[in-house]
Short mmCIF file of C-alpha atoms and ligand atoms in Angstrom, two decimals:
data_model
loop_
_atom_site.label_atom_id
_atom_site.label_comp_id
_atom_site.label_asym_id
_atom_site.label_seq_id
_atom_site.Cartn_x
_atom_site.Cartn_y
_atom_site.Cartn_z
CA UNK A 255 0.00 0.00 0.00
CA UNK A 256 1.52 3.31 -1.00
CA UNK A 257 0.53 6.76 0.10
CA UNK A 258 1.22 9.88 -1.89
CA UNK A 259 0.47 13.60 -1.77
CA UNK A 260 -2.88 15.05 -0.85
CA UNK A 261 -3.97 16.84 -4.04
CA UNK A 262 -6.99 15.38 -5.82
CA UNK A 263 -6.66 17.63 -8.87
CA UNK A 264 -5.07 15.02 -11.14
CA UNK A 265 -7.36 12.33 -9.70
CA UNK A 266 -10.64 13.81 -10.92
CA UNK A 267 -11.32 14.35 -14.63
CA UNK A 268 -12.98 17.71 -13.89
CA UNK A 269 -9.48 18.70 -12.79
CA UNK A 270 -10.88 20.64 -9.85
CA UNK A 271 -8.53 21.69 -7.09
CA UNK A 272 -9.35 19.84 -3.88
CA UNK A 273 -7.29 18.09 -1.25
CA UNK A 274 -7.77 14.94 0.79
CA UNK A 275 -6.34 14.35 4.27
CA UNK A 276 -4.66 11.26 2.81
CA UNK A 277 -4.46 9.43 -0.54
CA UNK A 278 -3.83 5.70 -0.56
CA UNK A 279 -3.19 3.35 -3.49
CA UNK A 280 -4.57 -0.14 -2.82
CA UNK A 281 -3.31 -2.98 -4.99
CA UNK A 282 -5.13 -5.85 -3.35
CA UNK A 283 -7.96 -6.77 -1.00
CA UNK A 284 -5.71 -6.76 2.09
CA UNK A 285 -4.60 -3.19 1.39
CA UNK A 286 -8.21 -2.09 0.95
CA UNK A 287 -9.13 -3.62 4.31
CA UNK A 288 -6.07 -2.06 5.99
CA UNK A 289 -6.97 1.37 4.58
CA UNK A 290 -10.55 0.98 5.82
CA UNK A 291 -9.42 -0.06 9.32
CA UNK A 292 -6.96 2.80 9.51
CA UNK A 293 -9.66 5.31 8.54
CA UNK A 294 -12.01 3.79 11.14
CA UNK A 295 -9.35 4.09 13.84
CA UNK A 296 -8.70 7.71 12.94
CA UNK A 297 -12.45 8.28 12.70
CA UNK A 298 -11.90 9.70 9.26
CA UNK A 299 -14.25 9.54 6.28
CA UNK A 300 -13.29 6.98 3.61
CA UNK A 301 -13.79 7.35 -0.14
CA UNK A 302 -13.03 4.83 -2.84
CA UNK A 303 -12.01 6.27 -6.15
CA UNK A 304 -11.32 4.74 -9.55
CA UNK A 305 -10.22 7.32 -12.10
CA UNK A 306 -12.42 10.13 -10.79
CA UNK A 307 -14.38 10.45 -14.05
CA UNK A 308 -17.81 10.51 -12.48
CA UNK A 309 -17.30 12.69 -9.42
CA UNK A 310 -17.58 16.36 -8.51
CA UNK A 311 -15.53 17.31 -5.46
CA UNK A 312 -17.48 20.13 -3.79
CA UNK A 313 -14.70 20.91 -1.32
CA UNK A 314 -11.66 19.32 0.31
CA UNK A 315 -12.18 15.76 1.50
CA UNK A 316 -11.59 15.37 5.23
CA UNK A 317 -10.41 11.76 5.16
CA UNK A 318 -8.75 8.95 3.19
CA UNK A 319 -9.24 8.71 -0.55
CA UNK A 320 -8.41 5.14 -1.53
CA UNK A 321 -7.53 4.50 -5.16
CA UNK A 322 -8.58 1.03 -6.20
CA UNK A 323 -5.66 -0.31 -8.24
CA UNK A 324 -6.34 -4.05 -8.14
CA UNK A 325 -5.04 -5.34 -11.48
CA UNK A 326 -5.27 -8.50 -13.53
CA UNK A 327 -7.20 -9.90 -16.48
CA UNK A 328 -7.74 -13.62 -16.85
CA UNK A 329 -9.39 -15.22 -19.84
CA UNK A 330 -11.08 -18.60 -20.10
CA UNK A 331 -13.68 -20.00 -22.47
CA UNK A 332 -16.40 -22.56 -22.89
CA UNK A 333 -17.96 -23.80 -26.11
CA UNK A 334 -20.10 -20.68 -26.57
CA UNK A 335 -18.52 -17.89 -24.56
CA UNK A 336 -15.39 -16.02 -23.60
CA UNK A 337 -15.13 -15.44 -19.84
CA UNK A 338 -13.10 -12.55 -18.49
CA UNK A 339 -12.29 -12.09 -14.81
CA UNK A 340 -10.96 -8.56 -14.37
CA UNK A 341 -9.43 -6.71 -11.42
CA UNK A 342 -11.42 -3.62 -10.42
CA UNK A 343 -8.44 -1.30 -10.94
CA UNK A 344 -7.96 -2.13 -14.63
CA UNK A 345 -8.75 0.70 -17.04
CA UNK A 346 -12.04 0.09 -18.87
CA UNK A 347 -10.86 1.18 -22.32
CA UNK A 348 -7.73 -0.97 -22.00
CA UNK A 349 -10.00 -3.93 -21.34
CA UNK A 350 -11.99 -3.15 -24.50
CA UNK A 351 -8.70 -3.06 -26.45
CA UNK A 352 -7.48 -6.28 -24.78
CA UNK A 353 -10.68 -8.05 -25.85
CA UNK A 354 -10.38 -6.86 -29.45
CA UNK A 355 -6.69 -7.82 -29.58
CA UNK A 356 -7.73 -11.34 -28.53
CA UNK A 357 -10.45 -11.40 -31.22
CA UNK A 358 -13.17 -11.21 -28.60
CA UNK A 359 -16.12 -9.11 -29.66
CA UNK A 360 -18.90 -7.54 -27.63
CA UNK A 361 -17.29 -4.59 -25.83
CA UNK A 362 -16.55 -2.41 -28.88
CA UNK A 363 -19.62 -0.15 -28.45
CA UNK A 364 -18.30 0.75 -24.98
CA UNK A 365 -14.89 1.95 -26.22
CA UNK A 366 -13.34 5.11 -24.76
CA UNK A 367 -15.55 5.29 -21.67
CA UNK A 368 -13.15 6.60 -19.02
CA UNK A 369 -12.72 4.97 -15.64
CA UNK A 370 -11.94 1.66 -13.99
CA UNK A 371 -13.52 -1.72 -14.62
CA UNK A 372 -14.60 -1.83 -10.97
CA UNK A 373 -16.59 1.38 -11.37
CA UNK A 374 -18.39 0.17 -14.51
CA UNK A 375 -21.10 -1.82 -12.69
CA UNK A 376 -21.89 1.03 -10.29
CA UNK A 377 -23.79 3.09 -12.83
CA UNK A 378 -24.07 0.23 -15.34
CA UNK A 379 -22.06 2.15 -17.94
CA UNK A 380 -23.65 2.38 -21.31
CA UNK A 381 -23.13 3.85 -24.75
CA UNK A 382 -24.22 3.26 -28.35
CA UNK A 383 -26.98 0.82 -27.50
CA UNK A 384 -25.10 -1.41 -25.03
CA UNK A 385 -24.99 -1.39 -21.25
CA UNK A 386 -22.57 -3.26 -19.02
CA UNK A 387 -25.39 -5.45 -17.74
CA UNK A 388 -25.65 -7.25 -21.10
CA UNK A 389 -22.10 -8.61 -20.72
CA UNK A 390 -21.69 -8.76 -16.93
CA UNK A 391 -21.77 -12.21 -15.39
CA UNK A 392 -20.90 -11.30 -11.80
CA UNK A 393 -19.38 -8.65 -9.53
CA UNK A 394 -17.16 -9.50 -6.55
CA UNK A 395 -17.75 -7.07 -3.71
CA UNK A 396 -15.72 -6.80 -0.52
CA UNK A 397 -17.38 -6.08 2.81
CA UNK A 398 -14.62 -3.88 4.23
CA UNK A 399 -15.63 -4.35 7.87
CA UNK A 400 -16.05 -8.13 7.73
CA UNK A 401 -13.18 -8.60 5.26
CA UNK A 402 -15.32 -10.94 3.19
CA UNK A 403 -15.81 -11.04 -0.59
CA UNK A 404 -19.27 -11.93 -1.94
CA UNK A 405 -20.02 -12.74 -5.57
CA UNK A 406 -23.20 -11.11 -6.88
CA UNK A 407 -24.75 -12.45 -10.06
CA UNK A 408 -25.75 -10.00 -12.74
CA UNK A 409 -29.40 -10.32 -11.63
CA UNK A 410 -28.42 -9.60 -8.01
CA UNK A 411 -26.68 -6.40 -9.14
CA UNK A 412 -30.16 -4.99 -9.96
CA UNK A 413 -28.92 -3.11 -12.98
CA UNK A 414 -31.02 -0.32 -14.48
CA UNK A 415 -30.38 2.85 -16.47
CA UNK A 416 -27.31 4.31 -14.70
CA UNK A 417 -28.38 2.25 -11.70
CA UNK A 418 -27.33 -0.76 -9.67
CA UNK A 419 -27.32 -2.11 -6.13
CA UNK A 420 -23.88 -0.50 -5.70
CA UNK A 421 -25.60 2.89 -5.37
CA UNK A 422 -27.80 1.52 -2.58
CA UNK A 423 -27.42 -1.58 -0.36
CA UNK A 424 -23.78 -2.21 -1.36
CA UNK A 425 -22.57 1.38 -1.19
CA UNK A 426 -20.96 2.48 2.06
CA UNK A 427 -18.47 0.02 3.51
CA UNK A 428 -18.18 -2.04 0.32
CA UNK A 429 -15.58 -2.13 -2.45
CA UNK A 430 -15.92 -3.79 -5.81
CA UNK A 431 -12.77 -5.86 -6.27
CA UNK A 432 -13.35 -7.71 -9.55
CA UNK A 433 -15.84 -8.07 -12.34
CA UNK A 434 -16.71 -11.12 -14.46
CA UNK A 435 -17.75 -10.64 -18.08
CA UNK A 436 -19.29 -13.16 -20.43
CA UNK A 437 -19.00 -12.53 -24.18
CA UNK A 438 -20.72 -14.68 -26.74
CA UNK A 439 -18.56 -16.30 -29.39
CA UNK A 440 -21.48 -15.97 -31.80
CA UNK A 441 -21.27 -12.19 -32.08
CA UNK A 442 -24.05 -9.95 -33.30
CA UNK A 443 -23.22 -6.32 -33.97
CA UNK A 444 -25.28 -3.57 -32.30
CA UNK A 445 -25.64 -0.84 -34.90
CA UNK A 446 -28.67 1.11 -33.79
CA UNK A 447 -27.03 4.35 -32.64
CA UNK A 448 -25.44 7.33 -34.40
CA UNK A 449 -23.08 6.68 -37.29
CA UNK A 450 -23.12 2.95 -36.48
CA UNK A 451 -26.43 2.65 -38.36
CA UNK A 452 -24.50 3.40 -41.57
CA UNK A 453 -22.41 0.24 -41.20
CA UNK A 454 -23.41 -2.96 -42.99
CA UNK A 455 -24.48 -5.60 -40.44
CA UNK A 456 -23.51 -8.39 -42.87
CA UNK A 457 -19.88 -7.38 -43.28
CA UNK A 458 -19.00 -5.13 -40.32
CA UNK A 459 -16.18 -6.20 -37.99
CA UNK A 460 -15.85 -5.44 -34.25
CA UNK A 461 -12.77 -3.36 -35.08
CA UNK A 462 -14.78 -1.16 -37.48
CA UNK A 463 -17.38 -0.55 -34.79
CA UNK A 464 -14.63 0.26 -32.29
CA UNK A 465 -13.06 2.73 -34.74
CA UNK A 466 -16.40 4.34 -35.48
CA UNK A 467 -17.31 4.67 -31.78
CA UNK A 468 -13.89 6.17 -31.00
CA UNK A 469 -14.23 8.65 -33.88
CA UNK A 470 -17.74 9.74 -32.81
CA UNK A 471 -16.70 10.16 -29.19
CA UNK A 472 -13.53 12.06 -30.04
CA UNK A 473 -15.50 14.35 -32.32
CA UNK A 474 -18.32 15.03 -29.87
CA UNK A 475 -16.91 14.84 -26.36
CA UNK A 476 -14.20 16.98 -24.80
CA UNK A 477 -11.08 15.01 -23.87
CA UNK A 478 -10.66 15.31 -20.08
CA UNK A 479 -6.88 15.34 -20.54
CA UNK A 480 -7.35 18.69 -22.33
CA UNK A 481 -10.60 20.11 -20.94
CA UNK A 482 -11.80 18.96 -17.53
CA UNK A 483 -15.24 17.32 -17.48
CA UNK A 484 -17.07 14.28 -16.11
CA UNK A 485 -18.97 13.24 -19.25
CA UNK A 486 -22.76 13.56 -19.20
CA UNK A 487 -23.56 15.70 -16.22
CA UNK A 488 -27.26 14.78 -16.05
CA UNK A 489 -29.20 11.58 -16.67
CA UNK A 490 -31.68 11.42 -19.53
CA UNK A 491 -35.08 11.92 -17.85
CA UNK A 492 -37.92 9.44 -18.29
CA UNK A 493 -41.31 11.19 -18.32
CA UNK A 494 -44.95 10.19 -18.72
CA UNK A 495 -46.12 9.94 -22.33
CA UNK A 496 -48.49 12.88 -21.79
CA UNK A 497 -45.58 15.13 -20.76
CA UNK A 498 -43.53 14.09 -23.81
CA UNK A 499 -46.51 14.67 -26.11
CA UNK A 500 -47.03 18.16 -24.74
CA UNK A 501 -43.42 19.12 -25.44
CA UNK A 502 -43.29 17.48 -28.85
CA UNK A 503 -46.42 19.36 -29.94
CA UNK A 504 -44.31 22.51 -29.64
CA UNK A 505 -41.01 20.89 -30.73
CA UNK A 506 -41.92 18.18 -33.29
CA UNK A 507 -38.25 17.23 -33.84
CA UNK A 508 -37.62 16.48 -30.16
CA UNK A 509 -35.74 13.17 -29.77
CA UNK A 510 -37.73 10.69 -27.67
CA UNK A 511 -37.27 7.02 -26.80
CA UNK A 512 -40.29 4.95 -25.64
CA UNK A 513 -39.49 2.69 -22.68
CA UNK A 514 -40.86 -0.75 -21.85
CA UNK A 515 -42.86 0.69 -18.90
CA UNK A 516 -44.71 3.16 -21.13
CA UNK A 517 -42.63 6.16 -20.12
CA UNK A 518 -40.70 8.19 -22.67
CA UNK A 519 -37.00 8.91 -22.28
CA UNK A 520 -35.92 12.38 -23.40
CA UNK A 521 -32.42 13.56 -24.28
CA UNK A 522 -31.16 15.76 -21.43
CA UNK A 523 -28.61 17.38 -23.76
CA UNK A 524 -31.38 18.41 -26.16
CA UNK A 525 -33.34 20.01 -23.29
CA UNK A 526 -30.26 21.97 -22.17
CA UNK A 527 -29.58 23.06 -25.73
CA UNK A 528 -33.19 24.19 -26.26
CA UNK A 529 -32.93 26.23 -23.07
CA UNK A 530 -30.31 28.21 -25.00
CA UNK A 531 -27.43 27.20 -22.76
CA UNK A 532 -24.80 25.80 -25.15
CA UNK A 533 -21.58 27.62 -24.28
CA UNK A 534 -23.17 29.39 -21.29
CA UNK A 535 -20.58 29.99 -18.55
CA UNK A 536 -20.45 30.82 -14.86
CA UNK A 537 -16.96 31.71 -13.66
CA UNK A 538 -14.57 29.19 -15.18
CA UNK A 539 -17.25 26.54 -15.77
CA UNK A 540 -19.22 26.27 -19.01
CA UNK A 541 -21.76 24.20 -20.89
CA UNK A 542 -19.81 22.49 -23.68
CA UNK A 543 -20.51 24.13 -27.02
CA UNK A 544 -20.74 20.84 -28.97
CA UNK A 545 -22.48 18.60 -26.44
CA UNK A 546 -24.76 20.51 -24.07
CA UNK A 547 -25.01 17.55 -21.67
CA UNK A 548 -21.39 18.03 -20.67
CA UNK A 549 -20.28 20.72 -18.23
CA UNK A 550 -16.63 21.64 -18.60
CA UNK A 551 -13.86 23.19 -16.58
CA UNK A 552 -13.18 25.83 -19.21
CA UNK A 553 -10.83 28.09 -17.38
CA UNK A 554 -9.60 27.23 -13.89
CA UNK A 555 -13.13 26.63 -12.63
CA UNK A 556 -13.71 26.21 -8.92
CA UNK A 557 -16.05 23.59 -7.50
CA UNK A 558 -18.40 26.45 -6.66
CA UNK A 559 -18.45 27.53 -10.34
CA UNK A 560 -19.42 24.02 -11.50
CA UNK A 561 -22.04 23.69 -8.81
CA UNK A 562 -23.54 27.11 -9.60
CA UNK A 563 -23.62 26.27 -13.32
CA UNK A 564 -25.18 22.87 -12.65
CA UNK A 565 -27.91 24.54 -10.60
CA UNK A 566 -28.48 27.26 -13.20
CA UNK A 567 -28.86 24.70 -16.00
CA UNK A 568 -31.19 22.52 -13.93
CA UNK A 569 -33.37 25.49 -12.96
CA UNK A 570 -33.47 26.81 -16.54
CA UNK A 571 -34.58 23.44 -17.97
CA UNK A 572 -37.23 23.12 -15.25
CA UNK A 573 -38.52 26.60 -16.00
CA UNK A 574 -38.75 25.97 -19.74
CA UNK A 575 -39.97 22.37 -19.80
CA UNK A 576 -41.16 21.60 -16.25
CA UNK A 577 -38.61 18.75 -16.05
CA UNK A 578 -36.09 18.55 -13.22
CA UNK A 579 -32.85 16.97 -14.44
CA UNK A 580 -31.01 14.67 -12.06
CA UNK A 581 -27.21 14.67 -12.03
CA UNK A 582 -25.47 11.50 -13.17
CA UNK A 583 -22.23 12.75 -11.60
CA UNK A 584 -21.65 11.85 -7.93
CA UNK A 585 -21.24 14.85 -5.60
CA UNK A 586 -18.52 14.46 -2.94
CA UNK A 587 -18.42 16.82 0.05
CA UNK A 588 -15.93 16.94 2.92
CA UNK A 589 -17.27 13.89 4.72
CA UNK A 590 -18.43 11.82 1.76
CA UNK A 591 -21.04 11.68 -0.94
CA UNK A 592 -24.04 14.00 -0.67
CA UNK A 593 -27.33 13.89 -2.51
CA UNK A 594 -26.69 15.69 -5.80
CA UNK A 595 -30.26 16.91 -6.23
CA UNK A 596 -30.20 18.29 -2.68
CA UNK A 597 -26.90 20.04 -3.39
CA UNK A 598 -28.51 21.85 -6.35
CA UNK A 599 -31.81 22.74 -4.71
C1 FAD B 1204 -15.43 12.21 -21.19
C2 FAD B 1204 -16.31 11.25 -20.42
C3 FAD B 1204 -17.19 10.43 -21.10
C4 FAD B 1204 -18.00 9.52 -20.41
N1 FAD B 1204 -18.84 8.73 -21.13
C5 FAD B 1204 -19.63 7.84 -20.49
C6 FAD B 1204 -20.52 6.98 -21.23
O1 FAD B 1204 -20.54 6.99 -22.46
N2 FAD B 1204 -21.29 6.11 -20.54
C7 FAD B 1204 -21.26 6.04 -19.16
O2 FAD B 1204 -22.00 5.23 -18.60
N3 FAD B 1204 -20.44 6.85 -18.44
C8 FAD B 1204 -19.63 7.73 -19.06
N4 FAD B 1204 -18.80 8.56 -18.34
C9 FAD B 1204 -18.80 8.47 -16.86
C10 FAD B 1204 -17.67 7.58 -16.29
O3 FAD B 1204 -16.75 7.25 -17.28
C11 FAD B 1204 -18.22 6.27 -15.70
O4 FAD B 1204 -19.17 6.56 -14.70
C12 FAD B 1204 -17.11 5.41 -15.10
O5 FAD B 1204 -17.60 4.12 -14.84
C13 FAD B 1204 -16.52 6.02 -13.83
O6 FAD B 1204 -15.35 5.29 -13.50
P1 FAD B 1204 -14.28 5.88 -12.49
O7 FAD B 1204 -13.32 4.77 -12.22
O8 FAD B 1204 -13.68 7.12 -13.00
O9 FAD B 1204 -15.19 6.15 -11.23
P2 FAD B 1204 -14.97 7.28 -10.12
O10 FAD B 1204 -15.43 8.60 -10.67
O11 FAD B 1204 -13.61 7.20 -9.57
O12 FAD B 1204 -16.01 6.80 -9.02
C14 FAD B 1204 -17.41 6.85 -9.26
C15 FAD B 1204 -18.16 6.39 -8.00
O13 FAD B 1204 -17.86 5.03 -7.72
C16 FAD B 1204 -17.27 4.85 -6.44
N5 FAD B 1204 -16.24 3.82 -6.60
C17 FAD B 1204 -15.14 3.88 -7.39
N6 FAD B 1204 -14.47 2.72 -7.38
C18 FAD B 1204 -15.16 1.88 -6.57
C19 FAD B 1204 -14.99 0.51 -6.17
N7 FAD B 1204 -13.98 -0.23 -6.60
N8 FAD B 1204 -15.90 -0.02 -5.32
C20 FAD B 1204 -16.96 0.70 -4.89
N9 FAD B 1204 -17.17 2.01 -5.23
C21 FAD B 1204 -16.28 2.58 -6.06
C22 FAD B 1204 -16.71 6.21 -6.07
O14 FAD B 1204 -16.69 6.40 -4.68
C23 FAD B 1204 -17.72 7.15 -6.75
O15 FAD B 1204 -18.86 7.32 -5.95
C24 FAD B 1204 -17.94 9.46 -19.00
C25 FAD B 1204 -17.04 10.29 -18.31
C26 FAD B 1204 -16.22 11.17 -19.00
C27 FAD B 1204 -15.26 12.03 -18.26
#
């Protein structure tokens, strides 16, 4: 277990200046447990972090930030499937590349999503028509107090849109330590979204989908290495059909996606854009001018700038459309996570 400085700036993709009392790198389960015990003894708050690509630090963190760096990828197979057992600290995009390099298809639509493999189940990462849940076989979760690892099946993870049990019952006091993926050898391309629909399902290769997804993402999304951001700031809201109909009677081109439960999912980025907020800035924080769903650290933004902008955008969308957007990004205050909606109310 190694400890380093106390600055969190390079450890969150928003690149916001914040400090922790202590930063610990944990390379295995024992080091995670030791870090937890040490924080308990010091009566300090404890925060697990992957690559910090889905968090907003509201202020300095008063305790230990523990970076999950458990590595390792092992590959086995049965007649029909490839089985990957992956350490939580592996980088997600590297795993996608590893699979392609081993001629294993099925992860290519999820290329270039930042963050660690162990964080992927938490919000059931998704992009271009695929969510983690469709390839996840199990998640190994460590009870930090008891020192015991439990394997949850995909069904037990209770995956939903940007949802899982790891945001609820298995949140505080638990660490994801590895993830099992199951990829079918009989591959079927998913070409329903964006430029992918232009590809020929008969001849397309996983590599072509990967290249196309990377190109679309690089064209549309700001690179956190250049411009701080945490990806989509808000979730796409699901509303009753009557609400969607009312809006689309005024805006006939509004994108809308019917859900199995009868609700209609709307594009949060479209709502922000229609509220006239593309490029809108408060202090050093701004709404991205290509993708309105992304808030960026444009020019040395403070946490307060991002928070004020996030509130402004949420209020403006509510005023125009009567829809309250919910942040997808996790808000971290001095003693731990706080309710993001509450922090913007
Ligand atoms: C440019 C950009 C594009 C993005 N695009 C997408 C996208 O297309 N689809 C999508 O779904 N997401 C997207 N995201 C969001 C982000 O990539 C994912 O949420 C990712 O899974 C976060 O991984 P992380 O390791 O950075 O998590 P972190 O931000 O480090 O942590 C997120 C939360 O998980 C907790 N946590 C971290 N590790 C563990 C662990 N091992 N055990 C238990 N809890 C833990 C943390 O405490 C925190 O609450 C994007 C982000 C960026 C910056």
